Tab-separated table of C-alpha atoms in Angstrom:
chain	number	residue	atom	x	y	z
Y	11	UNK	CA	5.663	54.626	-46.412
Y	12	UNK	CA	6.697	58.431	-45.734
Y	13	UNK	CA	5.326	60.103	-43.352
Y	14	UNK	CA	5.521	63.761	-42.490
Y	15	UNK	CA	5.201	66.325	-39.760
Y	16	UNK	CA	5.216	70.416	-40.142
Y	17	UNK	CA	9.215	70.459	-41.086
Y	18	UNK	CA	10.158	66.486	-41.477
Y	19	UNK	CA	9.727	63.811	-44.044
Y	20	UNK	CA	10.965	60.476	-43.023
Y	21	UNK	CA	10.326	56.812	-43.773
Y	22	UNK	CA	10.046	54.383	-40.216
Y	23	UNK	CA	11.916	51.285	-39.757
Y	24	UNK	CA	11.727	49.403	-37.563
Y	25	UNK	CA	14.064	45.503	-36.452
Y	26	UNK	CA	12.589	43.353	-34.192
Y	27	UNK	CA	14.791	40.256	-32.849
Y	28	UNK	CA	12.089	37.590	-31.271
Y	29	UNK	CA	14.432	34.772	-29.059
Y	30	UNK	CA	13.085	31.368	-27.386
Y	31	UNK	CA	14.187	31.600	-23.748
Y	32	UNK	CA	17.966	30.765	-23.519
Y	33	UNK	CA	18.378	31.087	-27.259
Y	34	UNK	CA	17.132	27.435	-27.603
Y	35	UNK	CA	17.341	25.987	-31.359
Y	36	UNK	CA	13.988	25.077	-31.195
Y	37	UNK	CA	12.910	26.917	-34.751
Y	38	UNK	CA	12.846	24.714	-37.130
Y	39	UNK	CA	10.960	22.938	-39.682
Y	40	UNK	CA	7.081	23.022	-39.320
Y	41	UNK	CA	7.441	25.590	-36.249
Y	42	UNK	CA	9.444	28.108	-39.103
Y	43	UNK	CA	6.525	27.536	-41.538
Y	44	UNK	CA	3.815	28.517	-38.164
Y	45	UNK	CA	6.137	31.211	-36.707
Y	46	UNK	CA	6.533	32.738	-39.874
Y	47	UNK	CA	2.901	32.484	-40.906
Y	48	UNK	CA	1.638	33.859	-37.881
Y	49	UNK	CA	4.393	36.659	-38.053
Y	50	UNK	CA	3.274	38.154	-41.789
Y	51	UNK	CA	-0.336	37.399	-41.014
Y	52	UNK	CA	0.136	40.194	-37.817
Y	53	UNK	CA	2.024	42.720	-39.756
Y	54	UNK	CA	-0.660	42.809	-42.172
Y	55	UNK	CA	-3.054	43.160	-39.811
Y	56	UNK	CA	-1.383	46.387	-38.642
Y	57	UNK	CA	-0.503	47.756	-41.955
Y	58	UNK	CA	3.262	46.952	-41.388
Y	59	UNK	CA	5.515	45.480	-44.429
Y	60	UNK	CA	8.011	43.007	-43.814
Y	61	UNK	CA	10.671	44.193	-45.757
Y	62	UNK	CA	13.499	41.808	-44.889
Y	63	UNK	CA	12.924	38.460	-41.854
Y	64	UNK	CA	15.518	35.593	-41.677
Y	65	UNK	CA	14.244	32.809	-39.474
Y	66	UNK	CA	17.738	31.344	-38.043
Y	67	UNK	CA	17.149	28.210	-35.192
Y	68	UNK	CA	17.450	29.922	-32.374
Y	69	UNK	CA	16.295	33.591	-33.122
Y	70	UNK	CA	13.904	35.383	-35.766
Y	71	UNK	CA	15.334	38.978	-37.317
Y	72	UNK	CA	12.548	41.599	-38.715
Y	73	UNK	CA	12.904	44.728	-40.812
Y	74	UNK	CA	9.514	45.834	-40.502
């Protein structure tokens, strides 16, 4: 999505890292399947796209 000002054009990215406390390896199985799930279903909900996510034990990456 582009947006523009008066003089600018650009397109906004944004990553988000979301960590368990003390980077426990507690994603896995079932939890990735919720965590994702609930992830996607709130981007759509504010008009975001998920352009890349990687869903690693102990942390979630985002390109949003």
């Amino acid at each position: 999505d582009i947006n523009s000002l008066a003089h600018t054009n650009g397109i906004v990215s944004i990553t988000l890292l979301f960590a368990p406390k003390y980077r426990r390896k507690l994603i896995y199985g079932q939890l990735k399947r919720d965590i994702a799930n609930i992830l996607s279903m709130l981007c759509k909900r504010k008009g975001a796209k998920i352009v890349e996510a990687e869903v690693c034990p102990d942390h979630i990456h985002m390109l949003v």
